[in-house]
Coordinates of C-alpha atoms and ligand atoms in Angstrom, one line a residue:
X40 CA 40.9 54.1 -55.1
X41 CA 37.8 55.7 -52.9
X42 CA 38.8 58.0 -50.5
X43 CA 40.2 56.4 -47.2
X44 CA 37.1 56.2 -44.4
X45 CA 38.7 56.1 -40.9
X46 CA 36.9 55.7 -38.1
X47 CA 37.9 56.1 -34.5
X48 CA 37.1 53.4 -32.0
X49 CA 37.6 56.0 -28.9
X50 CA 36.6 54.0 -26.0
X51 CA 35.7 50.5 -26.4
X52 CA 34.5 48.2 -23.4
X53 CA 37.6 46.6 -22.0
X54 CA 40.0 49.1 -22.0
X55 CA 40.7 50.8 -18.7
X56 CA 42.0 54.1 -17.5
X57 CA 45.2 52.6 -15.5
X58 CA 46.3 51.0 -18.7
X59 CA 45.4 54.2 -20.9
X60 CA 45.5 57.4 -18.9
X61 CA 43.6 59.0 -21.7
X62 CA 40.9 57.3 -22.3
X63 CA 38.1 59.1 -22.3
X64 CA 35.0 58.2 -20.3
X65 CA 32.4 61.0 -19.7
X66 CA 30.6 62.1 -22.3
X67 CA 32.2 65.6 -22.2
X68 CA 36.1 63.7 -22.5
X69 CA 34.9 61.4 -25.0
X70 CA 33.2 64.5 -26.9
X71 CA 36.4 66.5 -27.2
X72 CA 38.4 62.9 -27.8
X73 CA 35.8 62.8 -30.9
X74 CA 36.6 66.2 -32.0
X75 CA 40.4 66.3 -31.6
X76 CA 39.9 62.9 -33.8
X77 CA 38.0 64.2 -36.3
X78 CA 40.1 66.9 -36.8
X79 CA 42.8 64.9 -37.6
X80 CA 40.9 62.6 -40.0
X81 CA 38.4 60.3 -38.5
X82 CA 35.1 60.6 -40.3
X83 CA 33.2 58.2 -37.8
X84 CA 33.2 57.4 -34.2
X85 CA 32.6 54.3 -33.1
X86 CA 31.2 54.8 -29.7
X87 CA 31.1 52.6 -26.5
X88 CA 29.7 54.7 -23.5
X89 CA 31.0 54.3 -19.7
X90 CA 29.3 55.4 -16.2
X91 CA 31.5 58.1 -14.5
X92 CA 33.6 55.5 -12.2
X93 CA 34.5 53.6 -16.0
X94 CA 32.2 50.9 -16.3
X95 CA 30.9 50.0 -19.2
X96 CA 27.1 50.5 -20.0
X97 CA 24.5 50.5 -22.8
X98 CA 22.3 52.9 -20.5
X99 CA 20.0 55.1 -23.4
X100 CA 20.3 58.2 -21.3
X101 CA 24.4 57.8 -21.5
X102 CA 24.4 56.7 -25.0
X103 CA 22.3 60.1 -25.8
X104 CA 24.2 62.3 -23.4
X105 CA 27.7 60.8 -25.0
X106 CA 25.8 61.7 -28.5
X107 CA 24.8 65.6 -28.1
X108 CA 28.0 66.2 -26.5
X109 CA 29.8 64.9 -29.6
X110 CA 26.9 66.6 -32.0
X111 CA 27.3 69.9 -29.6
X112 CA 31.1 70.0 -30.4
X113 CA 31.5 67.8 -33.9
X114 CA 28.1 68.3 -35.8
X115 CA 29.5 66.6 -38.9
X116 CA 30.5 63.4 -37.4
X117 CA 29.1 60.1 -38.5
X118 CA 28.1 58.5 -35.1
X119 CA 28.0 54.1 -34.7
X120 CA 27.5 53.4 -31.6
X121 CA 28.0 49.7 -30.5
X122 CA 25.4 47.2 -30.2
X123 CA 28.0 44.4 -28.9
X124 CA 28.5 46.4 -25.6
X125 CA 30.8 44.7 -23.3
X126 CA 30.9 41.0 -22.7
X127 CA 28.4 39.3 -20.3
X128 CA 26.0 42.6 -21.6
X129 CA 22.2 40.7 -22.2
X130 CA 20.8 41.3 -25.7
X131 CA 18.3 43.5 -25.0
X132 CA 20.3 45.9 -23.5
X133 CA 22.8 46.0 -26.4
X134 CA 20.0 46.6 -28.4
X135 CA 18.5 49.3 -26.5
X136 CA 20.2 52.3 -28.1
X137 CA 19.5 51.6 -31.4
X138 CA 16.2 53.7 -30.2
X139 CA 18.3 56.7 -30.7
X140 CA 18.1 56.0 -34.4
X141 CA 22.1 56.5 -35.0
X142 CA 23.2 56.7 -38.5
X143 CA 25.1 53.7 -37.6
X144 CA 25.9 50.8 -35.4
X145 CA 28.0 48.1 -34.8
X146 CA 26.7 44.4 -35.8
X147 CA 28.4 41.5 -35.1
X148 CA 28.2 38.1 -37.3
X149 CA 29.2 35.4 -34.8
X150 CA 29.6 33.7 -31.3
X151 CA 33.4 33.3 -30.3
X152 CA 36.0 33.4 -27.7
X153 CA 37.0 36.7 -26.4
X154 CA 40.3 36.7 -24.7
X155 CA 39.0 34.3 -21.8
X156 CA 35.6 35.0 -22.2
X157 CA 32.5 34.2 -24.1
X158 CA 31.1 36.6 -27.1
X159 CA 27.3 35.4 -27.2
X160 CA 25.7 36.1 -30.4
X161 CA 22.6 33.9 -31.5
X162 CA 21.9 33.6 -34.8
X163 CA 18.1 34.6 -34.0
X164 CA 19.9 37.5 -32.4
X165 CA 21.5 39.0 -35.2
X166 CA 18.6 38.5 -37.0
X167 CA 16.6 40.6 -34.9
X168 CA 19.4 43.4 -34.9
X169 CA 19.7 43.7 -38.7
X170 CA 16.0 43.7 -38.9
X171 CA 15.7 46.4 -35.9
X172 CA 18.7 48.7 -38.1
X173 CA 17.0 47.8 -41.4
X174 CA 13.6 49.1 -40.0
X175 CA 14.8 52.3 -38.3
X176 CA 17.6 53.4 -41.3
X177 CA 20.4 52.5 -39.0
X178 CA 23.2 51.1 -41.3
X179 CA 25.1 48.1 -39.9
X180 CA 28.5 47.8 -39.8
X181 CA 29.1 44.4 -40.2
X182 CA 32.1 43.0 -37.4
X183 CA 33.5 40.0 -39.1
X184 CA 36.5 38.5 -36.4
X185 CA 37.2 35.2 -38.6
X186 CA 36.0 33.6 -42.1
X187 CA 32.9 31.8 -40.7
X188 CA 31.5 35.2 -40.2
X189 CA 32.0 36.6 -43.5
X190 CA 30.5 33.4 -45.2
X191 CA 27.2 33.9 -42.4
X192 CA 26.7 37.6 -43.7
X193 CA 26.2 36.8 -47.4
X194 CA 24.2 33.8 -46.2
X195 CA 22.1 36.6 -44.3
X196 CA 22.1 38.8 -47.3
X197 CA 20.5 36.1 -49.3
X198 CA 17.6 35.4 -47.5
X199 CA 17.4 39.4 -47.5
X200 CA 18.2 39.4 -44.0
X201 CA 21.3 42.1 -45.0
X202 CA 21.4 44.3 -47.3
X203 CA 23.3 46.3 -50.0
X204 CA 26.1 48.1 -49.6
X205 CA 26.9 46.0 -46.9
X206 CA 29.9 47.6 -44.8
X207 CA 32.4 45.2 -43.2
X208 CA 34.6 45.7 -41.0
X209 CA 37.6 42.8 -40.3
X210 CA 38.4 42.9 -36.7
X211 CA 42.2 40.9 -36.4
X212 CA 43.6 39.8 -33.4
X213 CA 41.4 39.2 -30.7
X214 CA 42.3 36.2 -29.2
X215 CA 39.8 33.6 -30.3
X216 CA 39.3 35.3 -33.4
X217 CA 41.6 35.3 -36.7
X218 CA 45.3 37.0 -35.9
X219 CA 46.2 39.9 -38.0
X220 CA 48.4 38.4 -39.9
X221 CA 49.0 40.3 -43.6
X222 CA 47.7 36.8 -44.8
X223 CA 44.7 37.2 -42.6
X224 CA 43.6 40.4 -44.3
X225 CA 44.5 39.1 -47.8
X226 CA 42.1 35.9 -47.6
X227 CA 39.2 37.6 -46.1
X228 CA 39.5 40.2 -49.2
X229 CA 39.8 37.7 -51.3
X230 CA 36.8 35.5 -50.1
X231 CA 34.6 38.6 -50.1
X232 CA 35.4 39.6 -53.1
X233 CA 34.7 36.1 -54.4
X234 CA 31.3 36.7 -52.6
X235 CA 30.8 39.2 -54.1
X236 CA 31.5 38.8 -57.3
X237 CA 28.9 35.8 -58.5
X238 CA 27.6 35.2 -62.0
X239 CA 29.0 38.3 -63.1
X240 CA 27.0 40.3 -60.3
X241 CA 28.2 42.6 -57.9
X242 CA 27.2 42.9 -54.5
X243 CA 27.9 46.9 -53.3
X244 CA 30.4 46.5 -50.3
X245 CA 32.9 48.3 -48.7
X246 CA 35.6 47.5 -45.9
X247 CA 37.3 48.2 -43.5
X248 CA 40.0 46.9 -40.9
X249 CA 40.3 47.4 -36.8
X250 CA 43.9 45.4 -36.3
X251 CA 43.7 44.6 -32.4
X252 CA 47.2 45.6 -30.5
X253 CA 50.2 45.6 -32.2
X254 CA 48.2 44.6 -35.4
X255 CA 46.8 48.1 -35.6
X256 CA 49.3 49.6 -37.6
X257 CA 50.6 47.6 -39.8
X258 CA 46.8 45.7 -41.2
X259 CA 45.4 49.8 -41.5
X260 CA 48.9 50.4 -43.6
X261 CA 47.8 47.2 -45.6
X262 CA 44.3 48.2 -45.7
X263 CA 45.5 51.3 -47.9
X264 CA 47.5 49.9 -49.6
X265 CA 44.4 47.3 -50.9
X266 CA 41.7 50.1 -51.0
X267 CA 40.0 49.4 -47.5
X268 CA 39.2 51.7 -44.7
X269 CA 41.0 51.9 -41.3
X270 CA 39.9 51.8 -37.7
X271 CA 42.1 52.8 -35.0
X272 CA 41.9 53.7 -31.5
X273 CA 41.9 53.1 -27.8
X274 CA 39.4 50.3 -27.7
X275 CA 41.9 48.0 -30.0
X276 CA 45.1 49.8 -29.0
X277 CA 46.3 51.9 -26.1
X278 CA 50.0 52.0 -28.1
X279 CA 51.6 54.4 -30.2
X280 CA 54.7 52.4 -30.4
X281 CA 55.8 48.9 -28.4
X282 CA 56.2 50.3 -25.0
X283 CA 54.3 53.7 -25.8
X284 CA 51.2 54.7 -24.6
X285 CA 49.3 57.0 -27.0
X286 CA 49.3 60.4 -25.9
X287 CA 45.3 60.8 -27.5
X288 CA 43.3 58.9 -29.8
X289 CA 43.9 61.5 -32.4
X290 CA 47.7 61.0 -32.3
X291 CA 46.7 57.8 -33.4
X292 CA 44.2 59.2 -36.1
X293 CA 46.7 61.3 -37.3
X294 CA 49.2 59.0 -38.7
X295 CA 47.4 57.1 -40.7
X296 CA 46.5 60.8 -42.1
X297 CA 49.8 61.2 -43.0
X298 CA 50.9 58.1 -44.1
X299 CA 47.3 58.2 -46.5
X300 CA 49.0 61.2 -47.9
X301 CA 52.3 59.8 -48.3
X302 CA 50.3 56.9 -50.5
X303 CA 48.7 59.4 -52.7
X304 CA 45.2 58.0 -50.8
X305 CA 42.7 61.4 -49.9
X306 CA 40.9 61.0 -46.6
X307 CA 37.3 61.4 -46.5
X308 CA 35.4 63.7 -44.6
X309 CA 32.5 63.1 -43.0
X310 CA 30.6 63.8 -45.7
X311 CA 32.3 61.9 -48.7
X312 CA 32.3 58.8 -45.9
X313 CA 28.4 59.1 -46.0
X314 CA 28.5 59.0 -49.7
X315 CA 31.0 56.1 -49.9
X316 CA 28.8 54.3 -47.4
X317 CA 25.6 55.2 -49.1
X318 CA 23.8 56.9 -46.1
X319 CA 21.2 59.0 -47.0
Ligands
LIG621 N1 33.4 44.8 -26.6 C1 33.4 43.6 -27.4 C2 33.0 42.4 -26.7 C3 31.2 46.1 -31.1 O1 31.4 47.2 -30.6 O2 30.2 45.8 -31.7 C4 32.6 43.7 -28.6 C5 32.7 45.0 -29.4 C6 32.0 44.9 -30.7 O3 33.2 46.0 -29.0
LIG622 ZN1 33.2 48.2 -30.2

């Protein structure tokens, strides 16, 4: 099996600081959050940015002062920032940082239900996002939160829309989305490899798993198990265990480090990550 890619989702848009002490917000916390998680095995950071008093934004300047904090302290670091922002966020400003020509960013496949809200995501949308990351060399990571979404990427990939190696990442348990369920996981592997797999070609992809909640730790332990990558971090869990707030995001990095190591699975650094993912 590749080396393990984990990522660490460090802020995310929804969580707050009374629920997660930790969390960081400025762009100096969330630069040492990135390098305490780096450290201890995350070879991207998947990054939300926040005004001072916590609220969510997609403001350039922030995005680019979050950046060259994380780049001052973590030069190594594969940086995807988010173009799915917070909910209620317009387009157009979720597309806005994508001007900072990140390696990466965040691309999501499908309108749904987010808890009790709506996740807009127009089809000519997400058009216009791939095309925007295609044109600058900004690889999408491709947010997939229930079948219908996987199914829309390789229909996007055939009309040259998306293209190889496509990176996926299953997002499980958002309510409105698929559970994480073990049987979750296992069908969406098994459709994209089906996908994947057609008249004896082979579409270059790669995935990953974010398990939302208490679904965090046990889909990343079956995402090494299968040969996936893992996400973890405050943005889909504040918990270390039920009734345990994690002490940092790299606590939670850090033992899926271990437990990687128990499986005989090597983590990759920033650099074999880029190599995995094909970024130049
Ligand atoms: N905050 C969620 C509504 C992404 O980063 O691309 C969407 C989200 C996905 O966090
Ligand atoms: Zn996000």
């Amino acid at each position: 099996m590749e080396p393990v890619i984990i990522t660490c989702a460090i802020t995310g848009a929804e969580t707050t600081k009374e629920r997660q002490p930790a969390l960081p917000i400025t762009p100096i916390e969330q630069a040492i959050a990135a390098e305490e998680a780096v450290r201890a095995g995350a070879s991207i950071i998947h990054l939300h940015v926040r005004e001072d008093d916590g609220t969510p934004s997609q403001r350039v300047e922030r995005f680019a002062e979050s950046i060259s904090a994380i780049r001052a302290r973590v030069p190594e670091v594969i940086i995807q920032i988010s173009t799915g922002g917070a909910i209620g966020e317009s387009i157009d400003n979720r597309a806005k940082p994508l001007g900072l020509k990140p390696e990466m960013a965040s691309l999501n496949l499908g309108t749904m239900n987010f808890g009790d809200e709506v996740f807009f995501n127009h089809p000519r949308d997400i058009v216009a996002l791939a095309a925007r990351m295609h044109q600058q060399g900004v690889m999408p990571e491709l947010e997939i939160y229930e079948t219908g979404m996987l199914e829309s990427a390789f229909r996007l990939a055939k009309q040259g829309v998306l293209r190889e190696p496509m990176h996926f990442q299953f997002v499980l348990g958002v309510p409105g989305g698929m559970s994480g369920e073990p049987q979750n996981l296992l069908h969406l592997v098994s459709v994209l490899e089906s996908f994947a797999c057609t008249n004896g070609k082979q579409v270059q992809r790669h995935w990953g798993v974010a398990g939302v909640g208490r679904f965090q730790l046990p889909l990343a332990m079956q995402a090494l198990v299968l040969g996936g990558h893992v996400r973890v971090g405050f943005e889909d869990n504040i918990f270390y265990r039920k009734g345990e707030v994690a002490r940092s995001n790299a606590q939670l990095v850090e033992r899926i480090t271990r437990i990687a190591g128990e499986l005989g699975r090597e983590v990759a650094t920033p650099a074999v990550a880029r190599k995995i993912l094909g970024i130049l």
